[in-house]
Tab-separated table of N, CA and C in Angstrom:
chain	number	residue	atom	x	y	z
A	233	THR	N	205.121	91.572	105.082
A	233	THR	CA	204.869	90.377	105.881
A	233	THR	C	205.806	89.237	105.498
A	234	ALA	N	206.156	89.171	104.226
A	234	ALA	CA	207.058	88.099	103.792
A	234	ALA	C	208.448	88.277	104.390
A	235	SER	N	208.924	89.510	104.448
A	235	SER	CA	210.251	89.723	105.026
A	235	SER	C	210.246	89.473	106.530
A	236	MET	N	209.132	89.778	107.194
A	236	MET	CA	209.051	89.482	108.628
A	236	MET	C	209.067	87.969	108.847
A	237	ARG	N	208.367	87.246	107.996
A	237	ARG	CA	208.373	85.783	108.094
A	237	ARG	C	209.786	85.233	107.855
A	238	GLU	N	210.498	85.827	106.900
A	238	GLU	CA	211.862	85.382	106.625
A	238	GLU	C	212.782	85.642	107.817
A	239	VAL	N	212.640	86.791	108.454
A	239	VAL	CA	213.466	87.114	109.624
A	239	VAL	C	213.218	86.110	110.739
A	240	VAL	N	211.961	85.806	111.003
A	240	VAL	CA	211.633	84.847	112.067
A	240	VAL	C	212.145	83.458	111.696
A	241	THR	N	212.004	83.068	110.437
A	241	THR	CA	212.509	81.764	109.990
A	241	THR	C	214.012	81.659	110.205
A	242	ARG	N	214.744	82.702	109.830
A	242	ARG	CA	216.200	82.693	110.015
A	242	ARG	C	216.566	82.625	111.494
A	243	ARG	N	215.824	83.365	112.312
A	243	ARG	CA	216.118	83.367	113.756
A	243	ARG	C	215.904	81.980	114.362
A	244	LEU	N	214.840	81.311	113.955
A	244	LEU	CA	214.525	79.996	114.513
A	244	LEU	C	215.493	78.914	114.047
A	245	LYS	N	216.200	79.145	112.947
A	245	LYS	CA	217.177	78.165	112.463
A	245	LYS	C	218.396	78.075	113.376
A	246	HIS	N	218.640	79.108	114.166
A	246	HIS	CA	219.794	79.116	115.076
A	246	HIS	C	219.438	78.386	116.362
A	247	GLN	N	219.552	77.067	116.314
A	247	GLN	CA	219.212	76.233	117.467
A	247	GLN	C	220.145	76.477	118.650
A	248	GLU	N	221.341	77.016	118.369
A	248	GLU	CA	222.288	77.264	119.455
A	248	GLU	C	221.896	78.482	120.295
A	249	TRP	N	220.973	79.311	119.772
A	249	TRP	CA	220.494	80.473	120.516
A	249	TRP	C	219.248	80.086	121.295
A	250	GLU	N	219.174	80.534	122.514
A	250	GLU	CA	217.999	80.276	123.334
A	250	GLU	C	216.794	81.017	122.746
A	251	TYR	N	215.642	80.355	122.753
A	251	TYR	CA	214.431	81.008	122.257
A	251	TYR	C	213.970	82.085	123.235
A	252	PRO	N	213.385	83.157	122.718
A	252	PRO	CA	212.877	84.210	123.603
A	252	PRO	C	211.611	83.752	124.335
A	253	ASP	N	211.310	84.415	125.447
A	253	ASP	CA	210.090	84.122	126.200
A	253	ASP	C	208.858	84.726	125.531
A	254	LEU	N	209.062	85.777	124.749
A	254	LEU	CA	207.969	86.472	124.068
A	254	LEU	C	208.543	87.233	122.889
A	255	ILE	N	207.773	87.278	121.803
A	255	ILE	CA	208.143	88.107	120.653
A	255	ILE	C	207.069	89.165	120.494
A	256	ILE	N	207.513	90.420	120.421
A	256	ILE	CA	206.609	91.544	120.177
A	256	ILE	C	206.854	92.005	118.752
A	257	LEU	N	205.874	91.835	117.901
A	257	LEU	CA	206.005	92.212	116.496
A	257	LEU	C	205.565	93.647	116.294
A	258	ASP	N	206.264	94.343	115.423
A	258	ASP	CA	205.880	95.704	115.069
A	258	ASP	C	204.859	95.602	113.944
A	259	GLY	N	203.618	95.433	114.317
A	259	GLY	CA	202.564	95.291	113.329
A	259	GLY	C	201.299	94.751	113.953
A	260	SER	N	200.314	94.512	113.126
A	260	SER	CA	199.018	94.061	113.628
A	260	SER	C	198.746	92.629	113.209
A	261	ASP	N	197.492	92.308	112.985
A	261	ASP	CA	197.123	90.919	112.708
A	261	ASP	C	197.732	90.395	111.408
A	262	LEU	N	197.988	91.253	110.429
A	262	LEU	CA	198.606	90.772	109.177
A	262	LEU	C	199.998	90.221	109.438
A	263	GLN	N	200.803	90.958	110.208
A	263	GLN	CA	202.146	90.502	110.527
A	263	GLN	C	202.096	89.259	111.416
A	264	LEU	N	201.172	89.243	112.364
A	264	LEU	CA	201.028	88.072	113.231
A	264	LEU	C	200.637	86.839	112.422
A	265	ARG	N	199.703	86.992	111.503
A	265	ARG	CA	199.286	85.854	110.666
A	265	ARG	C	200.456	85.293	109.854
A	266	ALA	N	201.377	86.160	109.464
A	266	ALA	CA	202.503	85.718	108.649
A	266	ALA	C	203.477	84.846	109.431
A	267	VAL	N	203.648	85.113	110.733
A	267	VAL	CA	204.676	84.399	111.498
A	267	VAL	C	204.131	83.467	112.572
A	268	LEU	N	202.864	83.574	112.912
A	268	LEU	CA	202.327	82.750	113.995
A	268	LEU	C	202.489	81.255	113.797
A	269	PRO	N	202.272	80.711	112.613
A	269	PRO	CA	202.475	79.263	112.476
A	269	PRO	C	203.884	78.823	112.874
A	270	LEU	N	204.891	79.618	112.520
A	270	LEU	CA	206.272	79.299	112.900
A	270	LEU	C	206.457	79.370	114.410
A	271	LEU	N	205.907	80.424	115.009
A	271	LEU	CA	206.093	80.632	116.446
A	271	LEU	C	205.294	79.642	117.277
A	272	ILE	N	204.110	79.272	116.813
A	272	ILE	CA	203.313	78.277	117.533
A	272	ILE	C	204.052	76.946	117.538
A	273	GLU	N	204.620	76.583	116.393
A	273	GLU	CA	205.367	75.331	116.305
A	273	GLU	C	206.584	75.341	117.238
A	274	ALA	N	207.224	76.506	117.372
A	274	ALA	CA	208.392	76.637	118.242
A	274	ALA	C	207.992	76.900	119.700
A	275	LYS	N	206.674	77.016	119.942
A	275	LYS	CA	206.143	77.285	121.286
A	275	LYS	C	206.656	78.605	121.860
A	276	ILE	N	206.670	79.633	121.011
A	276	ILE	CA	207.064	80.974	121.430
A	276	ILE	C	205.831	81.874	121.344
A	277	PRO	N	205.392	82.443	122.459
A	277	PRO	CA	204.238	83.347	122.407
A	277	PRO	C	204.602	84.657	121.706
A	278	ALA	N	203.606	85.264	121.076
A	278	ALA	CA	203.831	86.511	120.351
A	278	ALA	C	202.624	87.415	120.478
A	279	ILE	N	202.892	88.708	120.447
A	279	ILE	CA	201.849	89.724	120.367
A	279	ILE	C	202.284	90.740	119.328
A	280	GLY	N	201.344	91.531	118.860
A	280	GLY	CA	201.664	92.584	117.908
A	280	GLY	C	201.430	93.941	118.532
A	281	ARG	N	202.137	94.921	118.023
A	281	ARG	CA	201.937	96.301	118.451
A	281	ARG	C	201.490	97.092	117.235
A	282	ASN	N	200.259	97.549	117.271
A	282	ASN	CA	199.692	98.300	116.163
A	282	ASN	C	199.749	99.781	116.494
A	283	LYS	N	200.443	100.546	115.669
A	283	LYS	CA	200.589	101.980	115.930
A	283	LYS	C	199.453	102.799	115.337
A	284	SER	N	198.688	102.238	114.438
A	284	SER	CA	197.544	102.904	113.818
A	284	SER	C	197.879	104.301	113.297
A	285	GLY	N	199.032	104.432	112.681
A	285	GLY	CA	199.407	105.705	112.076
A	285	GLY	C	200.078	106.683	113.013
A	286	ASP	N	200.004	106.465	114.325
A	286	ASP	CA	200.616	107.385	115.285
A	286	ASP	C	201.965	106.814	115.710
A	287	HIS	N	203.037	107.365	115.164
A	287	HIS	CA	204.375	106.836	115.432
A	287	HIS	C	205.150	107.687	116.433
A	288	THR	N	204.440	108.536	117.177
A	288	THR	CA	205.126	109.365	118.160
A	288	THR	C	205.394	108.569	119.426
A	289	ARG	N	206.328	109.068	120.198
A	289	ARG	CA	206.682	108.394	121.453
A	289	ARG	C	205.523	108.424	122.452
A	290	ASN	N	204.670	109.423	122.346
A	290	ASN	CA	203.576	109.592	123.300
A	290	ASN	C	202.281	108.914	122.850
A	291	ALA	N	202.363	108.033	121.877
A	291	ALA	CA	201.161	107.365	121.380
A	291	ALA	C	200.701	106.289	122.355
A	292	ASP	N	199.399	106.070	122.380
A	292	ASP	CA	198.876	104.934	123.137
A	292	ASP	C	199.362	103.653	122.472
A	293	VAL	N	199.393	102.570	123.236
A	293	VAL	CA	199.859	101.291	122.711
A	293	VAL	C	198.673	100.367	122.523
A	294	ASN	N	198.493	99.891	121.303
A	294	ASN	CA	197.425	98.955	120.983
A	294	ASN	C	198.070	97.589	120.753
A	295	LEU	N	197.879	96.683	121.704
A	295	LEU	CA	198.445	95.339	121.579
A	295	LEU	C	197.444	94.419	120.902
A	296	ILE	N	197.926	93.647	119.936
A	296	ILE	CA	197.115	92.670	119.220
A	296	ILE	C	197.500	91.305	119.779
A	297	ILE	N	196.524	90.615	120.343
A	297	ILE	CA	196.787	89.359	121.039
A	297	ILE	C	196.096	88.214	120.291
A	298	PRO	N	196.878	87.244	119.801
A	298	PRO	CA	196.255	86.106	119.113
A	298	PRO	C	195.670	85.118	120.113
A	299	HIS	N	194.577	84.505	119.736
A	299	HIS	CA	193.982	83.429	120.541
A	299	HIS	C	194.467	82.117	119.943
A	300	VAL	N	195.367	81.463	120.660
A	300	VAL	CA	196.052	80.281	120.143
A	300	VAL	C	195.504	79.030	120.801
A	301	ASN	N	195.273	78.009	119.978
A	301	ASN	CA	194.882	76.694	120.475
A	301	ASN	C	196.093	75.777	120.333
A	302	GLN	N	196.801	75.556	121.435
A	302	GLN	CA	198.035	74.762	121.395
A	302	GLN	C	197.773	73.299	121.030
A	303	GLU	N	196.576	72.802	121.310
A	303	GLU	CA	196.286	71.387	121.044
A	303	GLU	C	196.306	71.067	119.560
A	304	ILE	N	195.786	71.981	118.753
A	304	ILE	CA	195.779	71.730	117.307
A	304	ILE	C	196.781	72.628	116.569
A	305	ILE	N	197.609	73.323	117.336
A	305	ILE	CA	198.650	74.201	116.806
A	305	ILE	C	198.087	75.132	115.732
A	306	SER	N	197.169	75.993	116.169
A	306	SER	CA	196.602	76.973	115.254
A	306	SER	C	196.126	78.187	116.050
A	307	PHE	N	195.678	79.189	115.334
A	307	PHE	CA	195.086	80.362	115.969
A	307	PHE	C	193.790	80.664	115.233
A	308	SER	N	192.849	81.231	115.970
A	308	SER	CA	191.551	81.454	115.352
A	308	SER	C	191.190	82.928	115.226
A	309	SER	N	191.583	83.734	116.200
A	309	SER	CA	191.188	85.134	116.147
A	309	SER	C	192.170	85.972	116.966
A	310	PHE	N	191.914	87.264	116.965
A	310	PHE	CA	192.756	88.200	117.685
A	310	PHE	C	191.886	89.109	118.536
A	311	SER	N	192.452	89.577	119.618
A	311	SER	CA	191.790	90.635	120.383
A	311	SER	C	192.763	91.799	120.472
A	312	SER	N	192.221	92.945	120.788
A	312	SER	CA	193.017	94.151	120.852
A	312	SER	C	192.835	94.784	122.225
A	313	GLN	N	193.928	95.276	122.790
A	313	GLN	CA	193.850	95.949	124.074
A	313	GLN	C	194.700	97.214	123.997
A	314	VAL	N	194.088	98.349	124.305
A	314	VAL	CA	194.766	99.636	124.228
A	314	VAL	C	195.220	100.046	125.625
A	315	PHE	N	196.486	100.479	125.701
A	315	PHE	CA	197.055	100.965	126.954
A	315	PHE	C	197.426	102.437	126.780
A	316	SER	N	197.078	103.241	127.750
A	316	SER	CA	197.396	104.666	127.732
A	316	SER	C	198.901	104.862	127.650
A	317	ASN	N	199.316	105.937	126.983
A	317	ASN	CA	200.741	106.210	126.864
A	317	ASN	C	201.388	106.492	128.220
A	318	GLU	N	200.598	106.715	129.232
A	318	GLU	CA	201.116	106.956	130.587
A	318	GLU	C	201.344	105.654	131.364
A	319	SER	N	200.842	104.535	130.852
A	319	SER	CA	200.976	103.272	131.580
A	319	SER	C	202.411	102.768	131.526
A	320	HIS	N	202.784	101.992	132.515
A	320	HIS	CA	204.129	101.427	132.558
A	320	HIS	C	204.378	100.522	131.354
A	321	LEU	N	203.357	99.765	130.958
A	321	LEU	CA	203.518	98.860	129.816
A	321	LEU	C	203.776	99.640	128.534
A	322	ALA	N	203.037	100.727	128.320
A	322	ALA	CA	203.233	101.536	127.114
A	322	ALA	C	204.632	102.125	127.080
A	323	LYS	N	205.107	102.578	128.232
A	323	LYS	CA	206.455	103.153	128.288
A	323	LYS	C	207.518	102.089	128.028
A	324	LEU	N	207.323	100.901	128.574
A	324	LEU	CA	208.270	99.808	128.338
A	324	LEU	C	208.305	99.432	126.860
A	325	ILE	N	207.145	99.296	126.253
A	325	ILE	CA	207.088	98.913	124.836
A	325	ILE	C	207.679	100.018	123.961
A	326	ALA	N	207.482	101.273	124.340
A	326	ALA	CA	208.095	102.373	123.585
A	326	ALA	C	209.617	102.282	123.654
A	327	ARG	N	210.169	101.945	124.817
A	327	ARG	CA	211.629	101.803	124.944
A	327	ARG	C	212.142	100.624	124.133
A	328	ILE	N	211.397	99.523	124.164
A	328	ILE	CA	211.782	98.347	123.367
A	328	ILE	C	211.774	98.707	121.882
A	329	ASP	N	210.750	99.421	121.457
A	329	ASP	CA	210.613	99.853	120.065
A	329	ASP	C	211.788	100.745	119.654
A	330	GLU	N	212.143	101.689	120.508
A	330	GLU	CA	213.266	102.577	120.214
A	330	GLU	C	214.574	101.805	120.108
A	331	GLU	N	214.786	100.853	121.002
A	331	GLU	CA	216.021	100.063	120.971
A	331	GLU	C	216.081	99.194	119.715
A	332	ALA	N	214.959	98.596	119.335
A	332	ALA	CA	214.935	97.767	118.120
A	332	ALA	C	215.270	98.616	116.893
A	333	HIS	N	214.708	99.816	116.822
A	333	HIS	CA	215.004	100.684	115.681
A	333	HIS	C	216.459	101.155	115.716
A	334	ARG	N	216.975	101.485	116.881
A	334	ARG	CA	218.378	101.898	117.000
A	334	ARG	C	219.300	100.776	116.524
A	335	PHE	N	219.007	99.553	116.956
A	335	PHE	CA	219.818	98.399	116.571
A	335	PHE	C	219.774	98.195	115.061
A	336	ALA	N	218.587	98.245	114.481
A	336	ALA	CA	218.437	98.024	113.038
A	336	ALA	C	219.156	99.105	112.231
A	337	ILE	N	219.036	100.343	112.644
A	337	ILE	CA	219.682	101.448	111.927
A	337	ILE	C	221.201	101.324	112.026
A	338	THR	N	221.709	100.992	113.207
A	338	THR	CA	223.152	100.818	113.383
A	338	THR	C	223.669	99.695	112.498
A	339	PHE	N	222.961	98.569	112.465
A	339	PHE	CA	223.369	97.436	111.630
A	339	PHE	C	223.352	97.817	110.148
A	340	HIS	N	222.293	98.514	109.728
A	340	HIS	CA	222.183	98.935	108.332
A	340	HIS	C	223.355	99.854	107.961
A	341	ARG	N	223.706	100.784	108.850
A	341	ARG	CA	224.823	101.701	108.583
A	341	ARG	C	226.151	100.940	108.471
A	342	GLN	N	226.333	99.938	109.324
A	342	GLN	CA	227.556	99.139	109.254
A	342	GLN	C	227.661	98.421	107.909
A	343	LEU	N	226.549	97.825	107.469
A	343	LEU	CA	226.553	97.144	106.167
A	343	LEU	C	226.823	98.125	105.033
A	344	ARG	N	226.196	99.276	105.080
A	344	ARG	CA	226.381	100.288	104.032
A	344	ARG	C	227.824	100.764	103.999
A	345	ASN	N	228.419	100.998	105.172
A	345	ASN	CA	229.802	101.450	105.220
A	345	ASN	C	230.763	100.392	104.683
A	346	LYS	N	230.494	99.124	104.958
A	346	LYS	CA	231.328	98.047	104.426
A	346	LYS	C	231.302	98.056	102.900
A	347	ARG	N	230.111	98.237	102.332
A	347	ARG	CA	229.974	98.255	100.871
A	347	ARG	C	230.668	99.464	100.266
A	348	MET	N	230.559	100.613	100.934
A	348	MET	CA	231.128	101.847	100.396
A	348	MET	C	232.651	101.850	100.433
A	349	PHE	N	233.227	101.249	101.446
A	349	PHE	CA	234.672	101.331	101.633
A	349	PHE	C	235.393	100.036	101.300
A	350	LYS	N	234.821	99.228	100.430
A	350	LYS	CA	235.449	97.972	100.014
A	350	LYS	C	236.695	98.225	99.203
């Protein structure tokens, strides 16, 4: 959770980049609790995706939705909504998840190769 908070903090420091319309976190309420104060302050909505141990492409999607009170800039609780793996939303989130992992792995390999061939 600390590293996720650090990633979001670094992203928000780049004022020259447009803020996203929504952030989908790979995690549940623990990850959301770690970054929600930052995102609420930046007025960026966020949800979590809880895989509950099933990391296959055909898994159902369990979205964790925070209940945010914008007036006092806080959150009080979370709700969960499960979508069948056949739903359009589940398929979209699976594609987003795959792209995020592809991007992260490619970046990690580039950094590793730079270190190896210095």
